[in-house]
Coordinates of C-alpha atoms in Angstrom, one line a residue:
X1 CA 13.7 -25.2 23.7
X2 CA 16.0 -23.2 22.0
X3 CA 16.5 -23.7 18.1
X4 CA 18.6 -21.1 16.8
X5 CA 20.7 -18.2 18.8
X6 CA 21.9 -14.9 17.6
X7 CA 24.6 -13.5 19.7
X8 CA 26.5 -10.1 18.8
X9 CA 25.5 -10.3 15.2
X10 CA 26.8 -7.7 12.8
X11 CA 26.0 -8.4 9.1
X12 CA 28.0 -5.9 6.4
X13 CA 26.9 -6.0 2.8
X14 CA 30.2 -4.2 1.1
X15 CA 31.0 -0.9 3.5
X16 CA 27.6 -0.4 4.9
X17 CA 26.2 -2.5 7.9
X18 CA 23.0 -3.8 6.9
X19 CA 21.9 -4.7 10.5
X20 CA 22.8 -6.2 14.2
X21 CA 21.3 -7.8 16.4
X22 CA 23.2 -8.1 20.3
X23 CA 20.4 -11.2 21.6
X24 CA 18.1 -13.4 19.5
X25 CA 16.6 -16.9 19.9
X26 CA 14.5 -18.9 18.0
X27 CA 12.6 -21.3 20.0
X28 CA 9.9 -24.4 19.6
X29 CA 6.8 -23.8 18.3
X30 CA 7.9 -20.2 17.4
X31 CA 5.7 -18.9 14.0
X32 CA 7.6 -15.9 13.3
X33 CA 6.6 -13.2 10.5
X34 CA 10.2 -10.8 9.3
X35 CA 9.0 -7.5 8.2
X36 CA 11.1 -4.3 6.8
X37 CA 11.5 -2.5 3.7
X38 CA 13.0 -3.4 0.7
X39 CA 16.9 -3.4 0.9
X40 CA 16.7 -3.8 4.8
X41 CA 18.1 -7.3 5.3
X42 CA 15.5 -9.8 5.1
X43 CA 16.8 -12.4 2.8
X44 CA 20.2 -11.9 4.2
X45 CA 18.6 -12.7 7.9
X46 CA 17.2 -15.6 6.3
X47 CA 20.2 -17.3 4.5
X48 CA 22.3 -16.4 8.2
X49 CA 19.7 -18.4 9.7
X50 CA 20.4 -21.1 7.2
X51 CA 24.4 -20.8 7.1
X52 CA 24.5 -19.8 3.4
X53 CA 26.0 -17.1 4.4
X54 CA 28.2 -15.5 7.5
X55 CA 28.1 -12.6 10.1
X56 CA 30.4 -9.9 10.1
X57 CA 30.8 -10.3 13.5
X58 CA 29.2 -12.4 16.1
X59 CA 28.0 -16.0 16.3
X60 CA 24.9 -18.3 15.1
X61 CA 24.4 -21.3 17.2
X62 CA 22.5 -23.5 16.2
X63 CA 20.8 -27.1 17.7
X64 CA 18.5 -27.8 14.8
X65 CA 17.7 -29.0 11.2
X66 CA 17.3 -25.9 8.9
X67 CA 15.4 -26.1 5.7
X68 CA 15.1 -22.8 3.4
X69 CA 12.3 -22.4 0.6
X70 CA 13.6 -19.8 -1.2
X71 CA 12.2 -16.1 -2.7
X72 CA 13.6 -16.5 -6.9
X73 CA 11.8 -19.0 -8.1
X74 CA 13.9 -21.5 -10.7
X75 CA 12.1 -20.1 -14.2
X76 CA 10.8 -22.8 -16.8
X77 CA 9.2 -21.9 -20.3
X78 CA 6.3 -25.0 -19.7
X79 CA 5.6 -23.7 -16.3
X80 CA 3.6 -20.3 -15.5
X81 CA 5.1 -18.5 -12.1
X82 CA 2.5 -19.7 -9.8
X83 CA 2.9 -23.4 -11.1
X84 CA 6.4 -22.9 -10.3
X85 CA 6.4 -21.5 -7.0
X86 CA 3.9 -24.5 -6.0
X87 CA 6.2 -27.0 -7.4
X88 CA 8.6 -25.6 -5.4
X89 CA 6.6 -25.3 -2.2
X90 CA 5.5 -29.0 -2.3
X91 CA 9.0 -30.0 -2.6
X92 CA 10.4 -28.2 0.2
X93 CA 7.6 -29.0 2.9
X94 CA 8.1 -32.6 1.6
X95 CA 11.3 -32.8 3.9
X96 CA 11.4 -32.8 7.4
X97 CA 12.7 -30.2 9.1
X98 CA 13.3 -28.1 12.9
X99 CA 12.9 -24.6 11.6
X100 CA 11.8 -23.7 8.0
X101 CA 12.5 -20.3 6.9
X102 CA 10.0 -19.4 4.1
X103 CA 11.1 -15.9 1.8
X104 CA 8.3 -14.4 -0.5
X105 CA 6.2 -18.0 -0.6
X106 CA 2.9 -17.1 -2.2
X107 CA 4.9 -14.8 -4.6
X108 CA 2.9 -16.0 -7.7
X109 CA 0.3 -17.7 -5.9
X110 CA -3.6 -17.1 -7.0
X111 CA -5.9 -16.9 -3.8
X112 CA -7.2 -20.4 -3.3
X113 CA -3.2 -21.7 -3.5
X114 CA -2.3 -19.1 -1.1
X115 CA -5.0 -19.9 1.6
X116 CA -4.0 -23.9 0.7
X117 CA -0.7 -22.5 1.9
X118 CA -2.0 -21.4 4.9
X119 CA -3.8 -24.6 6.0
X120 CA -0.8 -26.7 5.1
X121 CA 1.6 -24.4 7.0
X122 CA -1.2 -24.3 10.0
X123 CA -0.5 -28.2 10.3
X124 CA 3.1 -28.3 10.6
X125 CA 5.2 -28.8 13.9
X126 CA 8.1 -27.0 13.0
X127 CA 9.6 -23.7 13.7
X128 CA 8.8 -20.9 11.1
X129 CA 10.2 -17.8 9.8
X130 CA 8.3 -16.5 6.9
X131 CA 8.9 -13.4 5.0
X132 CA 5.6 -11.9 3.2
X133 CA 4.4 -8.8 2.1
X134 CA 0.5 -10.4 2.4
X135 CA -0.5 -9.1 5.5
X136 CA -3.5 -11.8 5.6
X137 CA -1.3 -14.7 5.0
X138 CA 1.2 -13.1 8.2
X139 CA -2.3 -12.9 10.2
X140 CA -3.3 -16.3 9.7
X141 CA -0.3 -17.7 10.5
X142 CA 2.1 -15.7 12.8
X143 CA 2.4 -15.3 17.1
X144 CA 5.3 -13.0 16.7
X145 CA 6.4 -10.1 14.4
X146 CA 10.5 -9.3 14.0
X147 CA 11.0 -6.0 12.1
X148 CA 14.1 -4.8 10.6
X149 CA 14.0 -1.4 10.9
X150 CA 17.6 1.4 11.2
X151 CA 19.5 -1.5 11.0
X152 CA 18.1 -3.3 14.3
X153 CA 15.6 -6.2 14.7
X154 CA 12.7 -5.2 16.8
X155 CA 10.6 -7.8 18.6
X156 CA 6.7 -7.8 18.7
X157 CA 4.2 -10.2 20.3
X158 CA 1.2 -11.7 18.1
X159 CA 0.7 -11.2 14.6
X160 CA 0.4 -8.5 11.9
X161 CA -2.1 -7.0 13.2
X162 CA -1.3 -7.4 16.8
X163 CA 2.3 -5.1 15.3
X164 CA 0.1 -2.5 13.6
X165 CA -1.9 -1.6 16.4
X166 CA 1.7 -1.6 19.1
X167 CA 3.4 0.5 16.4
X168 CA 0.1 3.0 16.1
X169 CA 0.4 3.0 19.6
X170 CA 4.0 3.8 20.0
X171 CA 3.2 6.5 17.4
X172 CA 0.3 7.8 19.3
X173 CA 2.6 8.0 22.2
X174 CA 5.2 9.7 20.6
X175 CA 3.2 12.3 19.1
X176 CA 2.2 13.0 23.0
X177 CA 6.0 13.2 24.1
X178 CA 6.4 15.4 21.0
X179 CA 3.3 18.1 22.3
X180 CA 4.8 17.7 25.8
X181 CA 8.1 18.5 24.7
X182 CA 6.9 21.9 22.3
X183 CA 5.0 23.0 25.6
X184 CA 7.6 22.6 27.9
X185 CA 10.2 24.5 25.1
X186 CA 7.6 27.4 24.7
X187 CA 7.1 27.9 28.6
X188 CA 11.2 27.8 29.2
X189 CA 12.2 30.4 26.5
X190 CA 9.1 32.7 28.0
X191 CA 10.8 32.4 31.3
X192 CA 14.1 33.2 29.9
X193 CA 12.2 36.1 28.0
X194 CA 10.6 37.6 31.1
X195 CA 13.4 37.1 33.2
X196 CA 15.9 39.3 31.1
X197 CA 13.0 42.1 30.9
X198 CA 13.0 41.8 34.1
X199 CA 17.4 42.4 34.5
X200 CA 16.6 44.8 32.1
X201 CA 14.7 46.8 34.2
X202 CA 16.2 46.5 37.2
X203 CA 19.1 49.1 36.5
X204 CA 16.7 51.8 36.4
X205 CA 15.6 54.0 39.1
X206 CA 11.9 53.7 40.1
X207 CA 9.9 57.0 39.3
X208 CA 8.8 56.7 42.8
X209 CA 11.8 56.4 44.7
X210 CA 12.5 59.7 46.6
X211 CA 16.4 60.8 46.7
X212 CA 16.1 60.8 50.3
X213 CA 15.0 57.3 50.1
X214 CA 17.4 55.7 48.0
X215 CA 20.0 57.2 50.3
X216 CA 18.3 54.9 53.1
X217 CA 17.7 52.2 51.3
X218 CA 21.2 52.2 48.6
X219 CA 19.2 52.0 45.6
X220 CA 22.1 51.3 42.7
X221 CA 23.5 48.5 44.9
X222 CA 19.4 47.0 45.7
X223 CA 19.4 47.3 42.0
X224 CA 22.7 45.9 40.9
X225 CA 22.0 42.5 43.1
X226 CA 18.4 42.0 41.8
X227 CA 19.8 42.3 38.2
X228 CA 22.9 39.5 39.1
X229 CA 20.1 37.3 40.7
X230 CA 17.7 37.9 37.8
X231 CA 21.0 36.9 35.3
X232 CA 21.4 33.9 37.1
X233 CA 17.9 32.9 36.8
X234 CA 18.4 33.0 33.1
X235 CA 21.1 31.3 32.4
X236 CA 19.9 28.4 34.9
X237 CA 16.7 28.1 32.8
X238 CA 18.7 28.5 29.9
X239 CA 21.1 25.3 31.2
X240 CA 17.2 23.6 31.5
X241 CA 16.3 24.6 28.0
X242 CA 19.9 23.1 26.5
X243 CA 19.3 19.8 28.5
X244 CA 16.0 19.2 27.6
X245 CA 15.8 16.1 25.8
X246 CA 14.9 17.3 22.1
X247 CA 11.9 15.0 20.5
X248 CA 11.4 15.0 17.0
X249 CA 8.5 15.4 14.9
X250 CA 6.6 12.7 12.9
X251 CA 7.1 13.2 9.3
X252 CA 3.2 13.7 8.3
X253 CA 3.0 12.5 4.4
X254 CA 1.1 15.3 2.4
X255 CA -1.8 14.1 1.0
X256 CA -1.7 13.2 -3.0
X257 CA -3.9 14.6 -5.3
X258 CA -3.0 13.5 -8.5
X259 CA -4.8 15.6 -11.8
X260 CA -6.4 13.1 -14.5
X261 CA -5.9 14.1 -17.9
X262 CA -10.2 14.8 -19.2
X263 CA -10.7 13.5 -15.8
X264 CA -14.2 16.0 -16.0
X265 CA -15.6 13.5 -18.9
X266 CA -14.9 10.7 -18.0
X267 CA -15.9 10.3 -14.4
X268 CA -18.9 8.2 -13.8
X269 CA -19.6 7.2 -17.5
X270 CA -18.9 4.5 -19.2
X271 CA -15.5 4.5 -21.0
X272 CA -15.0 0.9 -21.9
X273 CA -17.2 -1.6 -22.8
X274 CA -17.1 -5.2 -24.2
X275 CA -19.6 -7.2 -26.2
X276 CA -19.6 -10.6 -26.8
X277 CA -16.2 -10.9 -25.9
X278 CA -14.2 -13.8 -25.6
X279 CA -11.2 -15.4 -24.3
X280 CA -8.5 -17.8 -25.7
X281 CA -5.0 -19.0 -25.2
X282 CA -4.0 -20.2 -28.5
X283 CA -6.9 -23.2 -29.2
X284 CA -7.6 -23.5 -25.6
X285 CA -11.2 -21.5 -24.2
X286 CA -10.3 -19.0 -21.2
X287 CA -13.5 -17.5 -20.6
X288 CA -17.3 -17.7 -22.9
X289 CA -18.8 -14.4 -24.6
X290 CA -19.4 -12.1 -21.9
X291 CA -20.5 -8.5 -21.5
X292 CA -19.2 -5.9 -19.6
X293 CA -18.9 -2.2 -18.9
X294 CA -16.7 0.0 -17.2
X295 CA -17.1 3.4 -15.1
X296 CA -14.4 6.4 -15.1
X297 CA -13.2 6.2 -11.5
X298 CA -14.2 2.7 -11.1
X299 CA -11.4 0.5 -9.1
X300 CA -12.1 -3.0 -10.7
X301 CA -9.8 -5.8 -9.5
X302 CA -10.2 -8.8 -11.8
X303 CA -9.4 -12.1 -10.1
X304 CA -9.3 -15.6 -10.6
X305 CA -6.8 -18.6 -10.5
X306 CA -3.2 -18.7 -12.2
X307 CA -4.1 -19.6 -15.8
X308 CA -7.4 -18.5 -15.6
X309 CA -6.8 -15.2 -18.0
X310 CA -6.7 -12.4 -16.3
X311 CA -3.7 -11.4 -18.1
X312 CA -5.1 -12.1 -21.4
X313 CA -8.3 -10.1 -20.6
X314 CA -6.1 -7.1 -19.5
X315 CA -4.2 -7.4 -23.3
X316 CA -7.6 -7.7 -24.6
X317 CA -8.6 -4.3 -23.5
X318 CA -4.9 -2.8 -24.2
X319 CA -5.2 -3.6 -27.8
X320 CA -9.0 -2.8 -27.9
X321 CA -9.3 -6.4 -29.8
X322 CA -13.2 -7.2 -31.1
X323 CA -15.9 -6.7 -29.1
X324 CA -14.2 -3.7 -27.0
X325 CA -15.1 -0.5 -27.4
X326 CA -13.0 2.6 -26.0
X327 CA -14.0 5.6 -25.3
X328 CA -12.0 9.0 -27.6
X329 CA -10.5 10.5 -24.8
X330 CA -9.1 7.3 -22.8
X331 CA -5.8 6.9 -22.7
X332 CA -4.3 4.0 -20.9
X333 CA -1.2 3.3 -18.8
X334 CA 0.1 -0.4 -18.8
X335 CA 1.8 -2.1 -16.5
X336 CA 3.7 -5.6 -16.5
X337 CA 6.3 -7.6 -14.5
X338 CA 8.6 -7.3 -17.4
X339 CA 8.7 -3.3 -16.8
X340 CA 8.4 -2.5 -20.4
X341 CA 7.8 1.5 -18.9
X342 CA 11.2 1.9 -17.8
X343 CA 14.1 3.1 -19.2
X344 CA 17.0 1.5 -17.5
X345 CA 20.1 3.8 -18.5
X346 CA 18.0 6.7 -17.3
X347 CA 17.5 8.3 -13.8
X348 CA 14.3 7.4 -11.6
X349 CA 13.0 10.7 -12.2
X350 CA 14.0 11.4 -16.0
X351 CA 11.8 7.9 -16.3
X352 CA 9.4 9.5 -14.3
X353 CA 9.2 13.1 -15.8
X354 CA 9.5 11.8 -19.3
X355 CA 5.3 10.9 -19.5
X356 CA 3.8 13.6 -17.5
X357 CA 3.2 16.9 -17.4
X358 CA 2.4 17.1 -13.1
X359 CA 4.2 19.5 -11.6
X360 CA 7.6 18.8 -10.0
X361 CA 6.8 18.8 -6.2
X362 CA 3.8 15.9 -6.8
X363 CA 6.3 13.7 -9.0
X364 CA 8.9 14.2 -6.0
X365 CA 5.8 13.6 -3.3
X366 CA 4.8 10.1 -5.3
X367 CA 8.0 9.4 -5.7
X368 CA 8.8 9.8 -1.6
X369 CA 5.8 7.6 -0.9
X370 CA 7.2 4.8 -2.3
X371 CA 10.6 5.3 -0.9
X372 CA 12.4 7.2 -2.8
X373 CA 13.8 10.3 -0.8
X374 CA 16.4 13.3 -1.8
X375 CA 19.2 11.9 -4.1
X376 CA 17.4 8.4 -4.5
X377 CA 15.7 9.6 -7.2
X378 CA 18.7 10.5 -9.2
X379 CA 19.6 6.6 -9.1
X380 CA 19.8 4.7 -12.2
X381 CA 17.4 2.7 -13.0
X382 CA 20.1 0.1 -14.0
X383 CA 21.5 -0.3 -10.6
X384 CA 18.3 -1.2 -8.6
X385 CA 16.9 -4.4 -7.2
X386 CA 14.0 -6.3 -8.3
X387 CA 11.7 -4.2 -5.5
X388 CA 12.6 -0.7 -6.5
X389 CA 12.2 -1.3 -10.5
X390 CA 8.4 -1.8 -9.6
X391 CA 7.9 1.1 -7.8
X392 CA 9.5 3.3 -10.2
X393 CA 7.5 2.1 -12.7
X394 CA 4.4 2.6 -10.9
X395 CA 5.3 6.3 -10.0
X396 CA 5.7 6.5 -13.4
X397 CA 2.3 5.7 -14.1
X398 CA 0.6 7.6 -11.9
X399 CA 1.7 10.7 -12.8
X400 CA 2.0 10.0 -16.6
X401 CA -0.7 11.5 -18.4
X402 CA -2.8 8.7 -18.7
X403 CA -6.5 8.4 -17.5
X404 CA -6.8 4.7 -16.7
X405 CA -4.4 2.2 -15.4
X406 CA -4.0 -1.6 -16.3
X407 CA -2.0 -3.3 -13.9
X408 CA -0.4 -6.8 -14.0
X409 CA 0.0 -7.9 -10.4
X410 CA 1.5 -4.4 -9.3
X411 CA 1.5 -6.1 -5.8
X412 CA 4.1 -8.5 -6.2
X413 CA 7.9 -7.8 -5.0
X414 CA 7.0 -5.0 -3.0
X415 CA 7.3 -4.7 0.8
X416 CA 4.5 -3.9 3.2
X417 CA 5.3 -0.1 3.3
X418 CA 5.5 0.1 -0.3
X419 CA 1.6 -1.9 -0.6
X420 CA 0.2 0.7 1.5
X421 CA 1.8 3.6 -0.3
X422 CA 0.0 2.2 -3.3
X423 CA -2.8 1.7 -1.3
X424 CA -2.7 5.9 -0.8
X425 CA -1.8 6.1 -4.2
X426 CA -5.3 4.1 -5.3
X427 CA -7.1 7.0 -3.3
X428 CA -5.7 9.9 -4.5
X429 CA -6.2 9.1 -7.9
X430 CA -9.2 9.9 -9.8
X431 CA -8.6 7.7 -13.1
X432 CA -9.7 4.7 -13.1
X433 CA -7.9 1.1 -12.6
X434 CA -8.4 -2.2 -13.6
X435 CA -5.8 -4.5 -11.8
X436 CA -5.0 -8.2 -11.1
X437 CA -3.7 -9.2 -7.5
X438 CA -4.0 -12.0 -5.5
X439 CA -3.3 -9.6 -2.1
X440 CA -6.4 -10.0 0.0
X441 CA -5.4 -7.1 2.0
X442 CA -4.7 -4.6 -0.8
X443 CA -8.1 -5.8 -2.7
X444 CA -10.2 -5.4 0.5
X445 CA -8.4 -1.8 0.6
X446 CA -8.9 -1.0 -3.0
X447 CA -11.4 -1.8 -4.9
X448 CA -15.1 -0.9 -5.7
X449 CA -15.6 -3.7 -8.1
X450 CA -14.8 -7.2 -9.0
X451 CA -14.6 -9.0 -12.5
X452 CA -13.9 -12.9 -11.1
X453 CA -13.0 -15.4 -13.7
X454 CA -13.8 -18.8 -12.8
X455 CA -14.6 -22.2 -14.2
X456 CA -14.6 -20.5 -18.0
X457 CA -17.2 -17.7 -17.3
X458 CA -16.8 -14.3 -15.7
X459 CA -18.9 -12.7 -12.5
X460 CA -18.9 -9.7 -12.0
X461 CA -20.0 -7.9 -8.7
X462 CA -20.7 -4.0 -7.3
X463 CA -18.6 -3.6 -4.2
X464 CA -15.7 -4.5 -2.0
X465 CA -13.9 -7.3 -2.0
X466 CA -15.1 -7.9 1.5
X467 CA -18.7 -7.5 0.6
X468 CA -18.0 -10.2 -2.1
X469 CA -16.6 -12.7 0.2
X470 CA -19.3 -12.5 2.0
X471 CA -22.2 -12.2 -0.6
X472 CA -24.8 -14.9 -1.0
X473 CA -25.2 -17.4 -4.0
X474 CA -26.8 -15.7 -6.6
X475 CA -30.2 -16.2 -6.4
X476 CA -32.7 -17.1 -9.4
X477 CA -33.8 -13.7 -10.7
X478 CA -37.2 -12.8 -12.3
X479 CA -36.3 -13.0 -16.1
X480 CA -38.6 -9.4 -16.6
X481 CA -36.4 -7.6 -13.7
X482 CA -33.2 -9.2 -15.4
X483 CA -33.9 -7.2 -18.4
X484 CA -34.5 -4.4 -17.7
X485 CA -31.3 -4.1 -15.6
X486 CA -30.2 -5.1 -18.6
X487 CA -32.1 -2.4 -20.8
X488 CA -31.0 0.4 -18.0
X489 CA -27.8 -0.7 -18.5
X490 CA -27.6 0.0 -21.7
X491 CA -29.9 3.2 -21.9
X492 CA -26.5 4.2 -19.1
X493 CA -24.6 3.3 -22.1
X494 CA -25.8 5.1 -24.3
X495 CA -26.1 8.4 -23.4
X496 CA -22.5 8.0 -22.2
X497 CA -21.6 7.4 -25.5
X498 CA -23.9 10.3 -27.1
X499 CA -22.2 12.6 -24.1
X500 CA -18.7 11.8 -26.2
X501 CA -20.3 11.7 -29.6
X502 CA -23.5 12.5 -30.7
X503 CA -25.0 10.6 -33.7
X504 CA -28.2 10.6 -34.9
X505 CA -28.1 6.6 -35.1
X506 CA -27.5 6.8 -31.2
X507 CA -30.1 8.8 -30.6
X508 CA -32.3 6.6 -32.2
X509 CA -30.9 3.7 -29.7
X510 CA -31.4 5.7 -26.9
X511 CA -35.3 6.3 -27.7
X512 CA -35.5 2.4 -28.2
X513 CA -34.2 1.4 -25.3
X514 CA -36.5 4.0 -23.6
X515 CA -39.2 2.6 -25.2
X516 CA -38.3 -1.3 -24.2
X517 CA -38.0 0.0 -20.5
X518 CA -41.6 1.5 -20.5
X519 CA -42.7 -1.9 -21.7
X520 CA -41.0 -3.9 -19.2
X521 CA -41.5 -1.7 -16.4
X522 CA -45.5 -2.6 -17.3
X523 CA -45.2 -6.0 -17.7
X524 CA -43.9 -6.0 -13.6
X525 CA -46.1 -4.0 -12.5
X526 CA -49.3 -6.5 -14.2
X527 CA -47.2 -9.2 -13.4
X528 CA -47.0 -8.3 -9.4
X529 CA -50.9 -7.3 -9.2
X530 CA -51.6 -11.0 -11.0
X531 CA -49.4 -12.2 -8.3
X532 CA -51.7 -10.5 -6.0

């Protein structure tokens, strides 16, 4: 059955024409995910669908009820951003409805509220058209992909995946046409080439053609024909070679190497540390006294539900508050939703160029990744949406010269080719991050370690996100082999400290904890042949 039909739709935002679409229907049962960049049309698509606002051109039917939960969020001073987008979600799936179009919902969400999303939305009858930049949440839920892409909406079957793998495909198959197209090129403007070497020579006289012969045979007049026929033949390949169908290139993205300010000294040591530290929000406990470390190069994503602290912990670090210790040559980059980095009466690029001291064709090449091309980047920053102010600011710290990043949900507002830019982005660089997101797709593409805060106590764990999913409970240790991870720990510590700044008071450490580990490394070993 037929819910919602698109017919001849053009949709113009001011003098530009945002998109069209000639044929569109949304039928029963339909779970539809709506994909494109930032700026391409989504929300618009969404309020047409919900006849808040009108085509240029064309016609909506529609036979349904149509309920909207929108992407902005009404903003409260009692209510954190995820409390409100929940407030907000239970409200609108409260009501009844044909076809419920969905735009940013688990904007905001922790993980455990998002996949509570997922089950709720799993149960529900009606049509859906959701708009998400979580690839997970589009995979759990969606039997059809629309993208918005040069203005058109493009129809796949099955879910995100299912659209990743058809558009790698059509890539790979592309690519082919391209090589086919190059070959058969070369092999036409050879002919051409051999083919006027060939009228060329055929004016000339062979050396072995007797006077008496060319009498017989007319030799100038042979000559004469076989160089019109020879002209011919060029200029009927070179009619081939004009109507050849020209294919274009994929635009390969160069790969980004970005250089870390004392990026030699830091990598691999320790270069923050906490002891004993502690968590509050005003009166109220966050998190007990815990004790942590952190690597240069390490990608640490720090998790946990909305109001659990990750924020705070983040602050913590930035202000280097008791119990953390910062290594001399650190030197952070911080990022927030507010955007603090950015100037907006400057340019993208004078924001970008103002912190760093990379050379001109990397800021341009991080800049390009996350969309901004040619005279984009001489936009102010004034003038652009909610999207684009996050990327810039991003670029903008990951080029500045900092050596590690601290960033405040860096995931949210952008779109899916803007997350897996940043996804590049986490691989080319060398510093070292310590971000929050609740994106399951971006941490199980980013990070090597996990910092989760839950129920007033923070975990931490050596891996991927996917490996953490999966990991069993912890087990009950041996108290002896607990310490001396503990001790080794330290001892790793330590000489990353003496490395930085040698003392003779840490020197004297390290030779302690050497000491403690010889002891406890004994103890095991009597320990295991008592067992015995």
């Amino acid at each position: 059955m037929v819910l919602i039909h698109l017919q001849d739709i053009q949709f113009d935002v001011k003098d530009r024409t945002l998109f069209t679409i000639d044929n569109l229907s949304i039928h029963q049962g339909n779970r539809i995910g709506l994909v494109g960049r930032n700026g391409s049309g989504k929300t618009s698509l969404l309020h047409l669908l919900a006849k808040e606002a009108a085509p240029s051109a064309g016609t909506v039917i529609t036979h349904s009820s149509v309920s909207l939960l929108p992407q902005l969020k009404p903003k409260t001073a009692a209510k954190s951003g995820g409390e409100i987008s929940q407030a907000v979600i239970d409200e609108a799936l409260s009501r009844e409805t044909d076809v419920l179009l969905a735009d940013e919902p688990t904007t905001h969400l922790d993980t455990g509220n998002v996949e509570k999303l997922e089950q709720q939305l799993r149960q529900r009858r009606e049509a859906m058209i959701i708009v998400s930049h979580d690839r997970a949440f589009l995979d759990a839920l969606c039997t059809q992909i629309w993208e918005i892409e040069d203005g058109s909406v493009h129809v796949y079957p099955g879910n995100y995946t299912d659209y990743e793998q058809q558009k790698e495909k059509a890539r790979n198959h592309r690519e082919k046409e391209y090589e086919k197209y190059l070959k058969t090129k070369k092999h036409l403007e050879e002919a051409i080439r051999q083919k006027e070497q060939k009228a060329h020579k055929a004016v000339k006289k062979p050396k072995n053609t007797s006077k008496s012969e060319a009498k017989i045979t007319g030799a100038k007049p042979y000559f004469a024909k076989k160089q019109k026929k020879l002209n011919q033949d060029v200029k009927s390949i070179q009619t081939r070679l004009e109507q050849l169908e020209e294919v274009e290139k994929i635009k390969e993205l160069p790969p980004v190497k970005m250089q870390v300010v004392q990026e030699e000294s830091l990598q691999n040591r320790t270069i923050i540390r906490g002891e004993k530290v502690r968590g509050y929000a005003g009166s109220r406990l966050l998190w007990e006294e815990f004790d942590f470390s952190i690597a240069g190069g390490d990608k640490v994503a720090l998790i946990g539900r909305n109001g659990s602290g990750k924020t705070t912990f983040l602050r913590r670090i930035l202000d280097e508050a008791e119990g953390i210790h910062v290594a001399p040559p650190v030197s952070i980059g911080y990022f927030s939703q507010m955007l603090e980095v950015l100037d907006v009466q400057r340019s993208i690029l004078d924001n970008v160029r103002s912190t760093s001291s990379q050379e001109q064709t990397l800021i341009r090449t991080v800049l390009g990744r996350l969309g901004f091309f040619q005279d984009d980047v001489f936009k102010p920053v004034a003038v652009l949406s909610g999207g684009e102010r996050v990327k810039a600011a991003l670029a903008k710290l990951f080029v500045s010269d900092v050596n590690v990043l601290l960033l405040d949900e860096p995931t949210n507002y952008l779109d899916i080719n803007a997350l897996e830019a940043l996804e590049s982005l986490f691989t080319g660089y060398s510093g070292t991050v310590l971000f929050v997101s609740h994106d399951r797709r971006f941490l199980e593409n980013t990070t090597t370690r996990i910092f989760a805060i839950d129920n007033k106590s923070i975990h931490t764990f050596e891996g991927s996100y996917q490996a953490y999913l999966h990991a069993e409970p912890d087990q009950e240790h041996e108290p002896l082999e607990d310490e001396l991870l503990k001790v080794e720990t330290n001892i790793s510590d330590v000489l990353s400290r003496l490395s930085m700044k040698p003392s003779a008071e840490l020197d004297e450490e390290f030779q302690r904890l050497l000491r403690q580990k010889k002891e406890l490394k004994k103890q095991l070993e009597e320990k295991v042949k008592h067992e015995y």
